[in-house]
């Protein structure tokens, strides 16, 4: 990684604390922005609310195993972030199962930490050009940088509001129901608490867009959900 490149954002999914600590120490937060999840469900929540460059996923996790988590990342979250599986399972059929679940790379334990770093950076180089800017009318959204542009005005989102905005851009011009948005963010077992959180995140998103672009962009479909509303261009013609 060169000095003029922004640090990569990595999600490390590993339940062995000693290995996770070694990864954090070696990769170093001065070179990478690192998040940690000790189980698959936490990883799914982070991936539904944050944007990462690469996911490093252990297969032998408590509760839901890495194969199922990898499959849910691809199918349920519709997330194409590169995934490296790491495991002590070295048989060919184990590797085949991992790739069938949607993994991009497979690293057998024990391994040199430098090798993992090389694989992370190789995957990022390979896949980063394949994250196209999304468009909804005059709105442009870059899923990589989380930057929103509207007719020359720009702002950068973060966290759950950024994830919500991406979902709304992809759905445009249709709306997304409260339930559909909550399913993506918190899974199918969400309840009233998550419904209140959704409204809070929508409020935060609107506030950020209004401050940066001069328009909140998100319209409430009462009793149903939300959709993007592209503001009309101002008429600058003189009479």
Coordinates of C-alpha atoms in Angstrom, one line a residue:
X1 CA 0.0 0.0 0.0
X2 CA 1.4 3.4 -1.0
X3 CA 1.3 6.4 1.2
X4 CA -1.1 8.3 -1.1
X5 CA -3.7 5.6 -0.9
X6 CA -6.4 5.7 1.8
X7 CA -6.2 2.7 4.3
X8 CA -8.3 -0.3 3.5
X9 CA -11.3 -1.1 5.7
X10 CA -11.2 -4.7 6.8
X11 CA -13.6 -6.8 8.7
X12 CA -12.0 -9.7 10.7
X13 CA -14.4 -12.5 11.7
X14 CA -12.5 -14.7 14.1
X15 CA -13.5 -16.2 17.5
X16 CA -10.0 -17.1 18.6
X17 CA -8.9 -14.0 20.5
X18 CA -5.2 -14.7 20.3
X19 CA -5.3 -15.0 16.5
X20 CA -7.5 -11.9 16.2
X21 CA -5.0 -10.0 18.4
X22 CA -2.1 -11.1 16.2
X23 CA -3.9 -10.0 13.1
X24 CA -4.7 -6.6 14.6
X25 CA -1.1 -6.2 15.8
X26 CA 0.4 -7.2 12.4
X27 CA -1.9 -5.3 10.1
X28 CA -1.9 -2.2 12.4
X29 CA -4.5 0.5 12.4
X30 CA -2.1 2.9 10.8
X31 CA -2.2 0.8 7.6
X32 CA -5.7 -0.5 7.8
X33 CA -9.0 0.4 9.4
X34 CA -10.0 -2.8 11.3
X35 CA -13.3 -4.0 12.7
X36 CA -13.6 -7.3 14.6
X37 CA -16.5 -9.7 15.0
X38 CA -16.3 -12.9 17.2
X39 CA -19.3 -14.6 15.5
X40 CA -21.1 -14.6 12.2
X41 CA -24.3 -12.8 13.3
X42 CA -22.2 -9.8 14.5
X43 CA -20.4 -9.9 11.2
X44 CA -23.7 -9.8 9.2
X45 CA -24.9 -6.8 11.3
X46 CA -21.6 -4.9 10.6
X47 CA -21.7 -5.7 6.9
X48 CA -25.3 -4.4 6.7
X49 CA -24.4 -1.1 8.3
X50 CA -20.8 -0.5 7.2
X51 CA -18.7 -0.6 4.0
X52 CA -15.6 -2.7 3.9
X53 CA -12.9 -3.4 1.2
X54 CA -12.2 -7.0 2.3
X55 CA -13.7 -9.5 4.7
X56 CA -11.5 -12.1 6.4
X57 CA -13.8 -14.9 7.6
X58 CA -13.0 -17.9 9.8
X59 CA -15.0 -21.0 9.0
X60 CA -15.2 -22.6 12.4
X61 CA -17.4 -20.0 14.2
X62 CA -19.7 -20.4 17.2
X63 CA -23.4 -20.7 16.3
X64 CA -23.6 -20.1 12.5
X65 CA -20.6 -21.5 10.7
X66 CA -18.5 -19.6 8.1
X67 CA -19.9 -21.4 5.1
X68 CA -23.5 -20.2 6.0
X69 CA -22.3 -16.7 6.9
X70 CA -20.5 -16.4 3.5
X71 CA -23.6 -17.6 1.7
X72 CA -25.8 -15.1 3.6
X73 CA -23.4 -12.2 2.8
X74 CA -23.8 -13.0 -0.9
X75 CA -27.5 -13.9 -1.0
X76 CA -29.3 -12.1 1.9
X77 CA -27.2 -8.9 2.0
X78 CA -26.4 -8.9 -1.8
X79 CA -22.9 -7.8 -0.7
X80 CA -20.1 -8.3 -3.2
X81 CA -17.2 -7.4 -0.9
X82 CA -14.3 -9.8 -1.4
X83 CA -14.1 -12.6 1.1
X84 CA -11.1 -14.6 2.3
X85 CA -11.9 -17.8 4.1
X86 CA -9.3 -18.9 6.7
X87 CA -9.5 -22.4 8.3
X88 CA -7.6 -25.5 9.3
X89 CA -9.8 -27.5 6.9
X90 CA -7.4 -28.3 4.0
X91 CA -9.3 -31.0 2.0
X92 CA -10.2 -30.2 -1.6
X93 CA -13.9 -30.7 -0.9
X94 CA -13.8 -28.1 1.9
X95 CA -12.2 -25.6 -0.4
X96 CA -14.8 -26.4 -3.1
X97 CA -17.6 -25.8 -0.6
X98 CA -16.1 -22.5 0.4
X99 CA -15.9 -21.2 -3.2
X100 CA -19.4 -22.5 -3.9
X101 CA -20.6 -20.3 -1.0
X102 CA -19.2 -17.2 -2.6
X103 CA -15.7 -16.9 -1.2
X104 CA -13.0 -15.3 -3.4
X105 CA -10.0 -16.8 -1.7
X106 CA -9.2 -19.7 0.8
X107 CA -6.3 -19.7 3.2
X108 CA -5.3 -22.8 5.2
X109 CA -4.1 -22.4 8.8
X110 CA -1.4 -22.1 10.0
X111 CA -0.3 -19.3 7.6
X112 CA 2.2 -16.5 7.5
X113 CA 0.6 -13.2 8.4
X114 CA 2.4 -11.5 5.5
X115 CA 0.7 -14.0 3.1
X116 CA -2.7 -12.9 4.4
X117 CA -1.7 -9.3 3.8
X118 CA -0.6 -10.0 0.3
X119 CA -3.9 -11.8 -0.5
X120 CA -5.9 -8.9 1.0
X121 CA -4.2 -6.3 -1.1
X122 CA -4.4 -8.5 -4.3
X123 CA -8.2 -9.0 -3.8
X124 CA -8.6 -5.3 -3.3
X125 CA -6.7 -4.5 -6.5
X126 CA -8.8 -7.0 -8.4
X127 CA -12.2 -6.0 -7.2
X128 CA -12.1 -2.3 -6.4
X129 CA -12.6 -1.2 -10.0
X130 CA -15.8 -3.3 -10.1
X131 CA -17.8 -1.0 -7.7
X132 CA -19.6 1.3 -10.1
X133 CA -21.1 4.6 -9.1
X134 CA -24.9 4.2 -8.7
X135 CA -27.3 6.7 -10.2
X136 CA -30.9 7.7 -9.5
X137 CA -31.9 10.6 -11.7
X138 CA -29.4 13.4 -11.0
X139 CA -28.2 11.7 -7.8
X140 CA -24.9 9.8 -7.9
X141 CA -23.7 7.6 -5.1
X142 CA -20.3 6.0 -4.8
X143 CA -20.5 2.8 -2.6
X144 CA -16.7 2.8 -2.2
X145 CA -16.2 6.3 -0.9
X146 CA -19.9 6.8 0.4
X147 CA -20.0 10.1 -1.5
X148 CA -23.3 11.5 -2.7
X149 CA -23.4 14.1 -5.5
X150 CA -26.4 16.1 -6.7
X151 CA -25.8 18.6 -9.5
X152 CA -22.3 19.5 -8.3
X153 CA -23.0 19.5 -4.6
X154 CA -21.3 16.7 -2.6
X155 CA -21.5 15.1 0.8
X156 CA -20.1 11.9 2.4
X157 CA -22.3 9.6 4.4
X158 CA -21.3 7.0 7.0
X159 CA -22.5 4.0 8.9
X160 CA -26.2 2.8 8.8
X161 CA -27.4 6.0 7.0
X162 CA -25.0 5.3 4.2
X163 CA -26.3 1.7 3.9
X164 CA -29.9 2.9 3.9
X165 CA -29.1 5.4 1.2
X166 CA -27.5 2.7 -1.0
X167 CA -30.5 0.5 -0.7
X168 CA -32.8 3.4 -1.6
X169 CA -30.7 4.3 -4.6
X170 CA -30.7 0.7 -5.9
X171 CA -34.5 0.5 -5.5
X172 CA -35.2 3.9 -7.2
X173 CA -37.8 4.8 -8.5
X174 CA -39.6 2.2 -6.3
X175 CA -40.0 2.5 -2.6
X176 CA -38.7 0.1 0.1
X177 CA -41.0 -0.9 2.9
X178 CA -40.1 -0.5 6.6
X179 CA -40.0 -4.3 6.9
X180 CA -37.7 -4.8 3.9
X181 CA -35.2 -2.2 5.2
X182 CA -35.3 -3.7 8.7
X183 CA -34.8 -7.2 7.3
X184 CA -31.6 -6.1 5.5
X185 CA -30.2 -4.1 8.5
X186 CA -31.2 -6.4 11.4
X187 CA -32.4 -9.7 9.9
X188 CA -35.8 -11.3 9.8
X189 CA -36.3 -11.3 13.6
X190 CA -36.4 -7.6 14.1
X191 CA -39.0 -6.0 16.3
X192 CA -40.4 -2.7 17.6
X193 CA -36.9 -1.5 18.8
X194 CA -35.4 -1.9 15.4
X195 CA -38.4 -0.1 13.9
X196 CA -37.6 2.9 16.1
X197 CA -34.0 2.7 15.2
X198 CA -34.9 2.7 11.5
X199 CA -36.8 6.0 11.9
X200 CA -33.8 7.4 13.8
X201 CA -31.4 6.4 11.0
X202 CA -33.7 7.9 8.4
X203 CA -33.8 11.1 10.3
X204 CA -30.0 11.2 10.5
X205 CA -29.7 10.4 6.8
X206 CA -32.1 13.3 5.9
X207 CA -30.3 15.7 8.1
X208 CA -26.9 14.8 6.6
X209 CA -28.3 15.1 3.0
X210 CA -30.0 18.4 3.8
X211 CA -26.8 19.9 5.3
X212 CA -24.6 18.7 2.4
X213 CA -26.8 18.9 -0.6
X214 CA -29.6 21.3 0.4
X215 CA -32.2 18.6 0.0
X216 CA -33.2 15.6 2.2
X217 CA -34.0 13.4 -0.9
X218 CA -35.8 10.7 1.2
X219 CA -39.6 10.8 1.0
X220 CA -41.9 9.0 3.4
X221 CA -44.6 6.8 1.8
X222 CA -47.0 7.0 4.8
X223 CA -47.8 3.5 6.2
X224 CA -45.5 1.8 3.7
X225 CA -41.9 2.9 3.7
X226 CA -39.4 5.3 2.0
X227 CA -38.1 6.1 -1.5
X228 CA -35.8 8.6 -3.0
X229 CA -37.2 11.8 -4.4
X230 CA -35.0 13.7 -6.8
X231 CA -35.7 17.5 -6.5
X232 CA -36.6 19.3 -9.7
X233 CA -34.0 21.6 -11.2
X234 CA -34.3 25.2 -10.4
X235 CA -35.4 27.3 -13.3
X236 CA -32.7 30.0 -13.8
X237 CA -34.1 31.4 -17.0
X238 CA -35.0 35.1 -16.7
X239 CA -38.5 36.1 -18.0

